mmCIF file of C-alpha atoms in Angstrom:
data_model
loop_
_atom_site.group_PDB
_atom_site.id
_atom_site.type_symbol
_atom_site.label_atom_id
_atom_site.label_comp_id
_atom_site.label_asym_id
_atom_site.label_seq_id
_atom_site.Cartn_x
_atom_site.Cartn_y
_atom_site.Cartn_z
ATOM 1 C CA MET U 1086 0.000 0.000 0.000
ATOM 2 C CA PRO U 1087 1.135 3.571 -0.593
ATOM 3 C CA GLU U 1088 2.161 5.756 2.304
ATOM 4 C CA ARG U 1089 -1.119 7.692 2.152
ATOM 5 C CA LEU U 1090 -4.462 7.193 0.438
ATOM 6 C CA ILE U 1091 -6.235 10.443 -0.431
ATOM 7 C CA ALA U 1092 -9.567 10.918 -2.202
ATOM 8 C CA GLY U 1093 -9.404 13.991 -4.422
ATOM 9 C CA ALA U 1094 -12.917 15.286 -5.098
ATOM 10 C CA MET U 1095 -13.755 17.940 -7.668
ATOM 11 C CA SER U 1096 -16.934 19.508 -9.036
ATOM 12 C CA GLY U 1097 -16.238 21.884 -11.901
ATOM 13 C CA THR U 1098 -17.885 25.054 -13.150
ATOM 14 C CA SER U 1099 -20.142 23.027 -15.456
ATOM 15 C CA ALA U 1100 -21.893 21.789 -12.284
ATOM 16 C CA ASP U 1101 -22.532 18.350 -13.752
ATOM 17 C CA GLY U 1102 -21.474 16.424 -10.646
ATOM 18 C CA VAL U 1103 -18.501 15.258 -8.607
ATOM 19 C CA ASP U 1104 -15.394 13.414 -9.800
ATOM 20 C CA VAL U 1105 -13.432 11.444 -7.208
ATOM 21 C CA ALA U 1106 -9.971 9.980 -7.702
ATOM 22 C CA ILE U 1107 -8.515 7.613 -5.114
ATOM 23 C CA VAL U 1108 -4.815 8.395 -5.174
ATOM 24 C CA GLY U 1109 -1.980 6.601 -3.458
ATOM 25 C CA VAL U 1110 0.560 9.250 -2.476
ATOM 26 C CA ASP U 1111 4.165 8.579 -1.503
ATOM 27 C CA GLY U 1112 6.720 11.214 -0.575
ATOM 28 C CA ARG U 1113 6.457 14.908 0.257
ATOM 29 C CA GLY U 1114 6.318 18.166 -1.683
ATOM 30 C CA LEU U 1115 7.604 18.119 -5.256
ATOM 31 C CA GLY U 1116 9.020 14.675 -4.568
ATOM 32 C CA MET U 1117 5.548 13.189 -4.291
ATOM 33 C CA THR U 1118 4.490 10.360 -6.552
ATOM 34 C CA ALA U 1119 0.886 9.488 -7.315
ATOM 35 C CA ALA U 1120 -0.718 6.143 -8.126
ATOM 36 C CA ILE U 1121 -4.285 6.547 -9.354
ATOM 37 C CA LEU U 1122 -6.239 3.598 -8.000
ATOM 38 C CA GLN U 1123 -9.795 4.495 -9.008
ATOM 39 C CA HIS U 1124 -11.938 7.187 -10.627
ATOM 40 C CA HIS U 1125 -15.658 7.588 -10.048
ATOM 41 C CA HIS U 1126 -18.182 10.191 -11.225
ATOM 42 C CA GLU U 1127 -21.383 10.993 -9.355
ATOM 43 C CA SER U 1128 -23.842 13.217 -11.231
ATOM 44 C CA TYR U 1129 -25.831 15.907 -9.473
ATOM 45 C CA VAL U 1130 -29.567 15.278 -9.492
ATOM 46 C CA ARG U 1131 -31.264 17.569 -11.991
ATOM 47 C CA GLU U 1132 -32.909 19.830 -9.390
ATOM 48 C CA LEU U 1133 -29.585 20.458 -7.612
ATOM 49 C CA ARG U 1134 -27.779 21.262 -10.861
ATOM 50 C CA GLU U 1135 -30.528 23.658 -11.919
ATOM 51 C CA ARG U 1136 -30.394 25.453 -8.566
ATOM 52 C CA ILE U 1137 -26.604 25.775 -8.717
ATOM 53 C CA LEU U 1138 -26.748 27.141 -12.255
ATOM 54 C CA SER U 1139 -29.537 29.555 -11.333
ATOM 55 C CA ILE U 1140 -27.401 31.001 -8.535
ATOM 56 C CA ARG U 1141 -24.351 31.196 -10.782
ATOM 57 C CA GLU U 1142 -26.335 32.995 -13.459
ATOM 58 C CA GLY U 1143 -27.512 35.659 -11.024
ATOM 59 C CA GLY U 1144 -30.876 34.229 -10.070
ATOM 60 C CA PRO U 1145 -32.658 35.104 -6.806
ATOM 61 C CA LEU U 1146 -30.875 33.828 -3.727
ATOM 62 C CA ASP U 1147 -32.717 32.634 -0.624
ATOM 63 C CA LEU U 1148 -30.425 31.915 2.332
ATOM 64 C CA GLY U 1149 -32.384 28.819 3.329
ATOM 65 C CA VAL U 1150 -32.060 27.459 -0.208
ATOM 66 C CA LEU U 1151 -28.339 28.280 -0.196
ATOM 67 C CA ALA U 1152 -27.843 26.350 3.033
ATOM 68 C CA GLY U 1153 -29.785 23.389 1.648
ATOM 69 C CA ILE U 1154 -27.717 23.420 -1.513
ATOM 70 C CA GLY U 1155 -24.544 23.208 0.584
ATOM 71 C CA ARG U 1156 -25.919 20.131 2.319
ATOM 72 C CA ALA U 1157 -26.978 18.518 -0.977
ATOM 73 C CA ILE U 1158 -23.577 19.203 -2.555
ATOM 74 C CA SER U 1159 -21.842 17.678 0.457
ATOM 75 C CA LEU U 1160 -24.062 14.574 0.307
ATOM 76 C CA THR U 1161 -23.166 14.163 -3.376
ATOM 77 C CA TYR U 1162 -19.484 14.437 -2.465
ATOM 78 C CA ALA U 1163 -19.922 11.768 0.214
ATOM 79 C CA SER U 1164 -21.781 9.463 -2.177
ATOM 80 C CA ALA U 1165 -19.053 9.929 -4.798
ATOM 81 C CA VAL U 1166 -16.339 9.027 -2.283
ATOM 82 C CA PHE U 1167 -18.298 5.937 -1.196
ATOM 83 C CA GLY U 1168 -18.684 4.902 -4.840
ATOM 84 C CA ALA U 1169 -14.993 5.334 -5.600
ATOM 85 C CA MET U 1170 -13.885 3.386 -2.542
ATOM 86 C CA GLU U 1171 -16.326 0.553 -3.265
ATOM 87 C CA ALA U 1172 -15.164 0.361 -6.892
ATOM 88 C CA ALA U 1173 -11.561 0.215 -5.682
ATOM 89 C CA GLY U 1174 -12.396 -2.588 -3.232
ATOM 90 C CA LEU U 1175 -11.223 -0.489 -0.285
ATOM 91 C CA GLN U 1176 -12.714 0.216 3.122
ATOM 92 C CA LEU U 1177 -13.475 3.868 3.826
ATOM 93 C CA GLY U 1178 -11.315 3.717 6.946
ATOM 94 C CA ALA U 1179 -8.257 3.279 4.733
ATOM 95 C CA LEU U 1180 -8.442 6.923 3.623
ATOM 96 C CA THR U 1181 -5.982 9.408 5.063
ATOM 97 C CA ALA U 1182 -8.164 12.322 3.976
ATOM 98 C CA ILE U 1183 -10.655 13.655 1.463
ATOM 99 C CA ALA U 1184 -9.432 16.710 -0.464
ATOM 100 C CA ALA U 1185 -12.684 18.343 -1.586
ATOM 101 C CA HIS U 1186 -12.767 21.377 -3.864
ATOM 102 C CA GLY U 1187 -16.449 22.242 -3.381
ATOM 103 C CA GLN U 1188 -18.791 23.745 -5.953
ATOM 104 C CA THR U 1189 -17.841 27.126 -7.379
ATOM 105 C CA LEU U 1190 -20.762 29.517 -6.985
ATOM 106 C CA PHE U 1191 -18.806 32.714 -7.621
ATOM 107 C CA HIS U 1192 -15.291 33.637 -8.694
ATOM 108 C CA ARG U 1193 -14.143 37.198 -9.189
ATOM 109 C CA PRO U 1194 -10.809 37.629 -7.405
ATOM 110 C CA PRO U 1195 -10.212 38.507 -4.674
ATOM 111 C CA ASP U 1196 -13.711 37.164 -3.962
ATOM 112 C CA THR U 1197 -14.428 33.488 -4.482
ATOM 113 C CA ILE U 1198 -16.930 30.925 -3.163
ATOM 114 C CA GLN U 1199 -16.511 27.147 -3.383
ATOM 115 C CA TRP U 1200 -19.618 25.874 -1.619
ATOM 116 C CA LEU U 1201 -19.305 22.843 0.636
ATOM 117 C CA ASP U 1202 -19.995 21.893 4.256
ATOM 118 C CA PRO U 1203 -16.716 20.172 5.244
ATOM 119 C CA ALA U 1204 -17.925 19.315 8.753
ATOM 120 C CA PHE U 1205 -20.983 17.561 7.330
ATOM 121 C CA LEU U 1206 -18.856 15.732 4.745
ATOM 122 C CA ALA U 1207 -16.455 14.644 7.487
ATOM 123 C CA SER U 1208 -19.385 13.459 9.595
ATOM 124 C CA GLU U 1209 -20.913 11.467 6.725
ATOM 125 C CA THR U 1210 -17.640 9.786 5.756
ATOM 126 C CA ARG U 1211 -15.970 9.612 9.201
ATOM 127 C CA CYS U 1212 -12.878 10.999 7.513
ATOM 128 C CA ARG U 1213 -10.681 14.088 7.748
ATOM 129 C CA VAL U 1214 -11.580 16.672 5.077
ATOM 130 C CA ILE U 1215 -9.388 19.298 3.423
ATOM 131 C CA SER U 1216 -11.380 22.049 1.696
ATOM 132 C CA ASP U 1217 -11.521 25.743 0.727
ATOM 133 C CA PHE U 1218 -8.325 25.663 -1.297
ATOM 134 C CA ARG U 1219 -8.585 28.970 -3.159
ATOM 135 C CA ARG U 1220 -9.049 31.701 -0.591
ATOM 136 C CA ALA U 1221 -5.569 31.595 0.958
ATOM 137 C CA ASP U 1222 -4.075 32.438 -2.439
ATOM 138 C CA CYS U 1223 -6.646 35.215 -2.946
ATOM 139 C CA ALA U 1224 -5.757 36.605 0.490
ATOM 140 C CA ALA U 1225 -2.127 36.775 -0.678
ATOM 141 C CA GLY U 1226 -3.142 38.863 -3.688
ATOM 142 C CA GLY U 1227 -3.466 35.972 -6.129
ATOM 143 C CA GLN U 1228 -6.215 34.887 -8.471
ATOM 144 C CA GLY U 1229 -6.950 31.742 -6.473
ATOM 145 C CA ALA U 1230 -6.701 29.975 -9.825
ATOM 146 C CA PRO U 1231 -5.441 27.960 -11.451
ATOM 147 C CA LEU U 1232 -4.208 25.822 -8.570
ATOM 148 C CA VAL U 1233 -3.527 22.630 -10.540
ATOM 149 C CA PRO U 1234 -0.029 23.668 -11.789
ATOM 150 C CA PHE U 1235 1.572 22.352 -8.566
ATOM 151 C CA ALA U 1236 0.124 18.920 -9.339
ATOM 152 C CA ASP U 1237 0.745 19.273 -13.090
ATOM 153 C CA TYR U 1238 4.425 19.791 -12.331
ATOM 154 C CA ILE U 1239 4.537 16.596 -10.257
ATOM 155 C CA LEU U 1240 2.569 14.567 -12.801
ATOM 156 C CA PHE U 1241 3.639 15.883 -16.200
ATOM 157 C CA ARG U 1242 7.069 17.587 -16.135
ATOM 158 C CA HIS U 1243 9.656 16.175 -18.532
ATOM 159 C CA PRO U 1244 13.429 16.653 -18.654
ATOM 160 C CA THR U 1245 13.668 17.245 -22.414
ATOM 161 C CA ILE U 1246 10.159 18.009 -23.748
ATOM 162 C CA SER U 1247 8.118 21.163 -23.127
ATOM 163 C CA ARG U 1248 4.469 20.407 -22.506
ATOM 164 C CA ALA U 1249 1.150 22.219 -22.438
ATOM 165 C CA ILE U 1250 -1.585 20.688 -20.295
ATOM 166 C CA VAL U 1251 -5.053 21.948 -21.199
ATOM 167 C CA ASN U 1252 -8.216 21.424 -19.181
ATOM 168 C CA ILE U 1253 -11.524 22.124 -20.894
ATOM 169 C CA GLY U 1254 -14.350 22.352 -18.397
ATOM 170 C CA GLY U 1255 -16.877 25.163 -18.127
ATOM 171 C CA ILE U 1256 -13.788 27.370 -18.231
ATOM 172 C CA ALA U 1257 -10.633 26.316 -20.082
ATOM 173 C CA ASN U 1258 -7.177 26.691 -18.585
ATOM 174 C CA VAL U 1259 -3.653 25.840 -19.622
ATOM 175 C CA THR U 1260 -0.432 24.977 -17.796
ATOM 176 C CA LEU U 1261 2.795 25.525 -19.730
ATOM 177 C CA ILE U 1262 5.690 23.408 -18.446
ATOM 178 C CA PRO U 1263 9.040 24.096 -20.164
ATOM 179 C CA ALA U 1264 11.468 21.201 -20.469
ATOM 180 C CA SER U 1265 13.482 20.694 -17.267
ATOM 181 C CA ALA U 1266 11.711 23.705 -15.715
ATOM 182 C CA GLY U 1267 11.653 24.615 -12.060
ATOM 183 C CA LEU U 1268 8.273 25.127 -10.432
ATOM 184 C CA ASP U 1269 8.596 28.918 -10.585
ATOM 185 C CA GLN U 1270 9.039 28.779 -14.381
ATOM 186 C CA LEU U 1271 5.519 27.474 -14.996
ATOM 187 C CA LEU U 1272 2.872 29.633 -16.604
ATOM 188 C CA ALA U 1273 -0.827 28.915 -16.204
ATOM 189 C CA PHE U 1274 -4.082 30.829 -16.548
ATOM 190 C CA ASP U 1275 -7.693 30.590 -17.609
ATOM 191 C CA THR U 1276 -7.842 31.024 -21.382
ATOM 192 C CA GLY U 1277 -11.578 31.813 -21.340
ATOM 193 C CA PRO U 1278 -14.658 29.728 -22.045
ATOM 194 C CA GLY U 1279 -14.581 25.983 -22.430
ATOM 195 C CA ASN U 1280 -18.072 24.501 -22.357
ATOM 196 C CA CYS U 1281 -19.845 27.264 -20.429
ATOM 197 C CA ILE U 1282 -21.234 29.201 -23.403
ATOM 198 C CA SER U 1283 -22.311 26.103 -25.325
ATOM 199 C CA ASP U 1284 -23.988 24.696 -22.204
ATOM 200 C CA PHE U 1285 -25.815 27.994 -21.589
ATOM 201 C CA VAL U 1286 -27.048 28.090 -25.179
ATOM 202 C CA MET U 1287 -28.281 24.492 -24.963
ATOM 203 C CA ARG U 1288 -30.106 25.065 -21.665
ATOM 204 C CA ASN U 1289 -32.002 27.920 -23.264
ATOM 205 C CA HIS U 1290 -32.543 26.159 -26.583
ATOM 206 C CA ASP U 1291 -33.842 22.938 -25.014
ATOM 207 C CA PRO U 1292 -34.765 23.499 -21.330
ATOM 208 C CA GLN U 1293 -35.837 19.870 -20.884
ATOM 209 C CA GLY U 1294 -32.752 18.457 -22.590
ATOM 210 C CA VAL U 1295 -29.437 17.246 -21.224
ATOM 211 C CA GLY U 1296 -27.998 20.772 -21.011
ATOM 212 C CA PHE U 1297 -25.066 20.374 -23.385
ATOM 213 C CA ASP U 1298 -24.335 19.798 -27.069
ATOM 214 C CA ALA U 1299 -23.536 16.081 -27.023
ATOM 215 C CA SER U 1300 -20.317 15.431 -28.985
ATOM 216 C CA GLY U 1301 -20.685 18.929 -30.492
ATOM 217 C CA ARG U 1302 -23.194 17.603 -33.044
ATOM 218 C CA LEU U 1303 -25.263 20.776 -33.358
ATOM 219 C CA ALA U 1304 -22.114 22.915 -33.527
ATOM 220 C CA ALA U 1305 -20.827 20.667 -36.337
ATOM 221 C CA ALA U 1306 -23.933 21.590 -38.370
ATOM 222 C CA GLY U 1307 -23.339 25.311 -37.881
ATOM 223 C CA THR U 1308 -21.158 27.974 -39.448
ATOM 224 C CA VAL U 1309 -18.852 30.200 -37.418
ATOM 225 C CA ASN U 1310 -20.068 33.818 -37.475
ATOM 226 C CA ALA U 1311 -16.851 35.713 -38.139
ATOM 227 C CA ALA U 1312 -18.230 39.091 -37.015
ATOM 228 C CA LEU U 1313 -19.425 37.676 -33.695
ATOM 229 C CA LEU U 1314 -16.169 35.837 -33.103
ATOM 230 C CA GLU U 1315 -14.134 38.967 -33.824
ATOM 231 C CA THR U 1316 -16.290 41.117 -31.528
ATOM 232 C CA VAL U 1317 -16.027 38.733 -28.587
ATOM 233 C CA SER U 1318 -12.299 38.176 -29.125
ATOM 234 C CA ARG U 1319 -11.694 41.918 -28.668
ATOM 235 C CA HIS U 1320 -12.922 41.783 -25.070
ATOM 236 C CA PRO U 1321 -10.236 43.054 -22.645
ATOM 237 C CA TYR U 1322 -9.965 39.717 -20.834
ATOM 238 C CA PHE U 1323 -8.576 38.050 -23.940
ATOM 239 C CA GLN U 1324 -5.932 40.763 -24.319
ATOM 240 C CA LEU U 1325 -4.529 40.153 -20.822
ATOM 241 C CA THR U 1326 -1.526 37.973 -20.213
ATOM 242 C CA GLY U 1327 -1.451 35.777 -17.127
ATOM 243 C CA PRO U 1328 -1.888 35.591 -14.241
ATOM 244 C CA LYS U 1329 -5.605 35.853 -14.909
ATOM 245 C CA SER U 1330 -8.759 33.890 -14.132
ATOM 246 C CA THR U 1331 -12.427 34.160 -14.964
ATOM 247 C CA ASP U 1332 -15.741 32.393 -14.413
ATOM 248 C CA GLY U 1333 -18.475 30.894 -16.580
ATOM 249 C CA PRO U 1334 -21.198 33.499 -15.977
ATOM 250 C CA GLU U 1335 -18.790 36.295 -16.915
ATOM 251 C CA MET U 1336 -17.841 34.586 -20.184
ATOM 252 C CA VAL U 1337 -21.528 33.932 -20.955
ATOM 253 C CA ARG U 1338 -22.288 37.614 -20.322
ATOM 254 C CA VAL U 1339 -19.497 38.751 -22.653
ATOM 255 C CA PHE U 1340 -20.746 36.423 -25.404
ATOM 256 C CA THR U 1341 -24.460 37.226 -25.103
ATOM 257 C CA GLU U 1342 -23.767 40.968 -25.093
ATOM 258 C CA ALA U 1343 -21.803 40.544 -28.315
ATOM 259 C CA VAL U 1344 -24.705 38.574 -29.839
ATOM 260 C CA ARG U 1345 -27.120 41.396 -28.959
ATOM 261 C CA ALA U 1346 -24.740 44.018 -30.332
ATOM 262 C CA LEU U 1347 -24.529 42.108 -33.606
ATOM 263 C CA GLY U 1348 -28.260 42.649 -34.089
ATOM 264 C CA GLN U 1349 -28.781 39.505 -36.144
ATOM 265 C CA GLN U 1350 -31.002 36.481 -35.647
ATOM 266 C CA LEU U 1351 -28.597 33.559 -35.565
ATOM 267 C CA ARG U 1352 -29.357 29.865 -35.860
ATOM 268 C CA VAL U 1353 -28.556 27.962 -32.694
ATOM 269 C CA GLU U 1354 -26.136 25.806 -34.707
ATOM 270 C CA ASP U 1355 -24.192 28.911 -35.749
ATOM 271 C CA VAL U 1356 -24.099 30.249 -32.192
ATOM 272 C CA LEU U 1357 -22.743 26.910 -30.956
ATOM 273 C CA ALA U 1358 -20.155 26.732 -33.743
ATOM 274 C CA THR U 1359 -18.982 30.250 -32.864
ATOM 275 C CA ALA U 1360 -18.802 29.380 -29.163
ATOM 276 C CA CYS U 1361 -16.583 26.392 -30.013
ATOM 277 C CA ALA U 1362 -14.427 28.569 -32.265
ATOM 278 C CA LEU U 1363 -13.959 31.107 -29.475
ATOM 279 C CA ALA U 1364 -12.898 28.437 -26.978
ATOM 280 C CA ALA U 1365 -10.548 26.779 -29.471
ATOM 281 C CA SER U 1366 -8.948 30.016 -30.653
ATOM 282 C CA GLN U 1367 -8.161 31.220 -27.135
ATOM 283 C CA ILE U 1368 -6.732 27.856 -26.093
ATOM 284 C CA ALA U 1369 -4.578 27.717 -29.243
ATOM 285 C CA ARG U 1370 -3.423 31.293 -28.694
ATOM 286 C CA ALA U 1371 -2.382 30.457 -25.135
ATOM 287 C CA VAL U 1372 -0.553 27.285 -26.143
ATOM 288 C CA THR U 1373 1.269 28.921 -29.063
ATOM 289 C CA PRO U 1374 1.436 32.683 -28.412
ATOM 290 C CA PRO U 1375 2.360 34.985 -31.341
ATOM 291 C CA GLY U 1376 6.107 34.871 -31.782
ATOM 292 C CA GLY U 1377 6.377 32.134 -29.166
ATOM 293 C CA GLN U 1378 7.549 28.582 -29.571
ATOM 294 C CA ALA U 1379 4.995 25.775 -29.690
ATOM 295 C CA PRO U 1380 5.389 23.160 -26.948
ATOM 296 C CA GLY U 1381 6.650 19.763 -27.931
ATOM 297 C CA GLU U 1382 3.495 18.080 -26.658
ATOM 298 C CA VAL U 1383 -0.062 19.214 -25.905
ATOM 299 C CA PHE U 1384 -2.332 17.120 -23.699
ATOM 300 C CA ALA U 1385 -5.997 17.802 -23.004
ATOM 301 C CA SER U 1386 -8.403 16.772 -20.257
ATOM 302 C CA GLY U 1387 -11.896 17.612 -19.051
ATOM 303 C CA GLY U 1388 -15.435 17.266 -20.330
ATOM 304 C CA GLY U 1389 -14.764 19.537 -23.295
ATOM 305 C CA THR U 1390 -12.609 16.830 -24.865
ATOM 306 C CA LYS U 1391 -15.890 15.022 -25.651
ATOM 307 C CA ASN U 1392 -16.994 17.915 -27.867
ATOM 308 C CA GLU U 1393 -15.661 16.691 -31.196
ATOM 309 C CA THR U 1394 -16.317 20.011 -32.944
ATOM 310 C CA LEU U 1395 -14.327 21.999 -30.386
ATOM 311 C CA MET U 1396 -11.473 19.492 -30.502
ATOM 312 C CA ARG U 1397 -11.417 19.514 -34.310
ATOM 313 C CA MET U 1398 -11.239 23.317 -34.325
ATOM 314 C CA LEU U 1399 -8.442 23.248 -31.759
ATOM 315 C CA ARG U 1400 -6.424 20.741 -33.779
ATOM 316 C CA GLU U 1401 -6.825 22.921 -36.884
ATOM 317 C CA GLN U 1402 -5.376 25.935 -35.053
ATOM 318 C CA LEU U 1403 -2.371 24.218 -33.532
ATOM 319 C CA PRO U 1404 0.858 24.018 -35.560
ATOM 320 C CA PRO U 1405 0.862 20.963 -37.879
ATOM 321 C CA GLN U 1406 3.720 19.330 -35.974
ATOM 322 C CA THR U 1407 1.925 19.660 -32.622
ATOM 323 C CA ALA U 1408 -0.185 16.620 -31.813
ATOM 324 C CA LEU U 1409 -3.127 17.018 -29.447
ATOM 325 C CA ARG U 1410 -3.582 14.011 -27.182
ATOM 326 C CA GLY U 1411 -5.457 13.112 -24.023
ATOM 327 C CA THR U 1412 -3.761 13.062 -20.627
ATOM 328 C CA GLY U 1413 -4.788 9.413 -20.420
ATOM 329 C CA GLU U 1414 -1.885 8.659 -22.756
ATOM 330 C CA ILE U 1415 0.537 9.695 -20.017
ATOM 331 C CA GLY U 1416 -1.207 7.990 -17.145
ATOM 332 C CA VAL U 1417 -3.921 10.402 -15.955
ATOM 333 C CA LEU U 1418 -7.470 9.714 -17.114
ATOM 334 C CA SER U 1419 -8.905 12.868 -18.682
ATOM 335 C CA GLN U 1420 -11.939 13.053 -16.418
ATOM 336 C CA ALA U 1421 -9.835 12.390 -13.314
ATOM 337 C CA ARG U 1422 -7.074 14.959 -13.813
ATOM 338 C CA GLU U 1423 -8.435 17.727 -11.581
ATOM 339 C CA ALA U 1424 -9.555 15.306 -8.866
ATOM 340 C CA VAL U 1425 -6.046 13.818 -8.862
ATOM 341 C CA ALA U 1426 -4.610 17.335 -8.649
ATOM 342 C CA PHE U 1427 -6.635 18.125 -5.540
ATOM 343 C CA ALA U 1428 -5.526 14.898 -3.907
ATOM 344 C CA LEU U 1429 -1.929 16.097 -4.312
ATOM 345 C CA LEU U 1430 -2.841 19.608 -3.140
ATOM 346 C CA GLY U 1431 -4.482 18.012 -0.107
ATOM 347 C CA ALA U 1432 -1.312 16.051 0.662
ATOM 348 C CA ALA U 1433 0.685 19.290 0.534
ATOM 349 C CA THR U 1434 -1.794 20.905 2.940
ATOM 350 C CA LEU U 1435 -1.408 18.045 5.411
ATOM 351 C CA ASP U 1436 2.365 18.496 5.228
ATOM 352 C CA GLY U 1437 2.202 22.284 5.670
ATOM 353 C CA ILE U 1438 3.801 22.822 2.257
ATOM 354 C CA PRO U 1439 2.788 25.874 0.160
ATOM 355 C CA ALA U 1440 1.247 24.711 -3.130
ATOM 356 C CA ASN U 1441 0.271 27.912 -4.894
ATOM 357 C CA VAL U 1442 2.542 28.619 -7.867
ATOM 358 C CA ARG U 1443 3.006 32.387 -7.765
ATOM 359 C CA SER U 1444 4.011 32.704 -11.413
ATOM 360 C CA CYS U 1445 0.563 31.277 -12.220
ATOM 361 C CA THR U 1446 -1.746 32.890 -9.644
ATOM 362 C CA GLY U 1447 0.064 36.183 -9.090
ATOM 363 C CA ALA U 1448 0.132 35.796 -5.299
ATOM 364 C CA SER U 1449 2.650 37.889 -3.371
ATOM 365 C CA ARG U 1450 3.895 34.969 -1.289
ATOM 366 C CA PRO U 1451 3.756 31.179 -1.038
ATOM 367 C CA VAL U 1452 0.825 29.957 1.061
ATOM 368 C CA VAL U 1453 -0.441 26.658 2.392
ATOM 369 C CA LEU U 1454 -3.773 26.035 0.687
ATOM 370 C CA GLY U 1455 -6.914 24.715 2.283
ATOM 371 C CA CYS U 1456 -8.465 24.226 5.699
ATOM 372 C CA ILE U 1457 -8.475 20.907 7.584
ATOM 373 C CA THR U 1458 -11.602 19.568 9.260
ATOM 374 C CA PRO U 1459 -10.642 16.750 11.656
ATOM 375 C CA ARG U 1460 -12.133 13.301 11.515
ATOM 376 C CA PRO U 1461 -15.157 13.258 13.889
#
């Protein structure tokens, strides 16, 4: 058995549910090694997802409802951990800790909310819980995001090959890891939208549907509106260099305002195609900046990798010699990558080791991330 067994638990900005990775962790700090024993996904029930999305999109907020949502999110986290441990054939008592990200309800640095009741989760699982990872970095002047570069460095650094690790969730982000780089040489930031605009469009187009464009089929039938794409791409966020971070509702607002300003009635297929083109163009621009050198390898993870239209557009915009592959090819299942990252961040918290990468978040100082709720 590994030295420690940590359940990393992550629910992304798409609010589709909770991913848990059971990770065997040996070592300390940047010398840690990770063995991924099991991945499990637990979907939110429809009512919970709709309430989360309503809050994130600026809907009315009742404090009693907010408290109930925190309890429901925590129960989903507990169920996901139970499912992962059962699938791995392990007893829950074998866990050293659960490293739980919580559900993002709001992110506009220095303010950020990842909603979770860690005491309730600890009570349900009878396990120590590490949570609230982002606010310590925000308190130090950082963006509180992205936090995964610390784990990306442990998992994906290479002595001779520069790599870009892309995650496409509701928001897309990239970690750039030069060959033989030190931790402070990493660059990482949110590139802009991943799935968030497409998901918003689909929820409005088909309120009773699944809430996303499965495999990007509708987008594949559309035509990119060049005027809309150009208008959105001029937004100040896309002109910033890192460190920078954003949130789904903000990207949706930017896009919908540009649609209104265009003053045209667009087919939903064309809107979806343009949303995919925006996501792909900003990811490609981040991976291969103008005048910059393309990384030797680009690996992608996250739910957006299932959108075949977005991935096709991204491949078309990368240099011909740059292959786009899934992180599964180098040992980290695409859907598990962020959960694995939080398991490693949780291990660093237990060890009192700062895990924010200042070149990525912009924080003024290294900080230990997260708060620890003891086992009941």
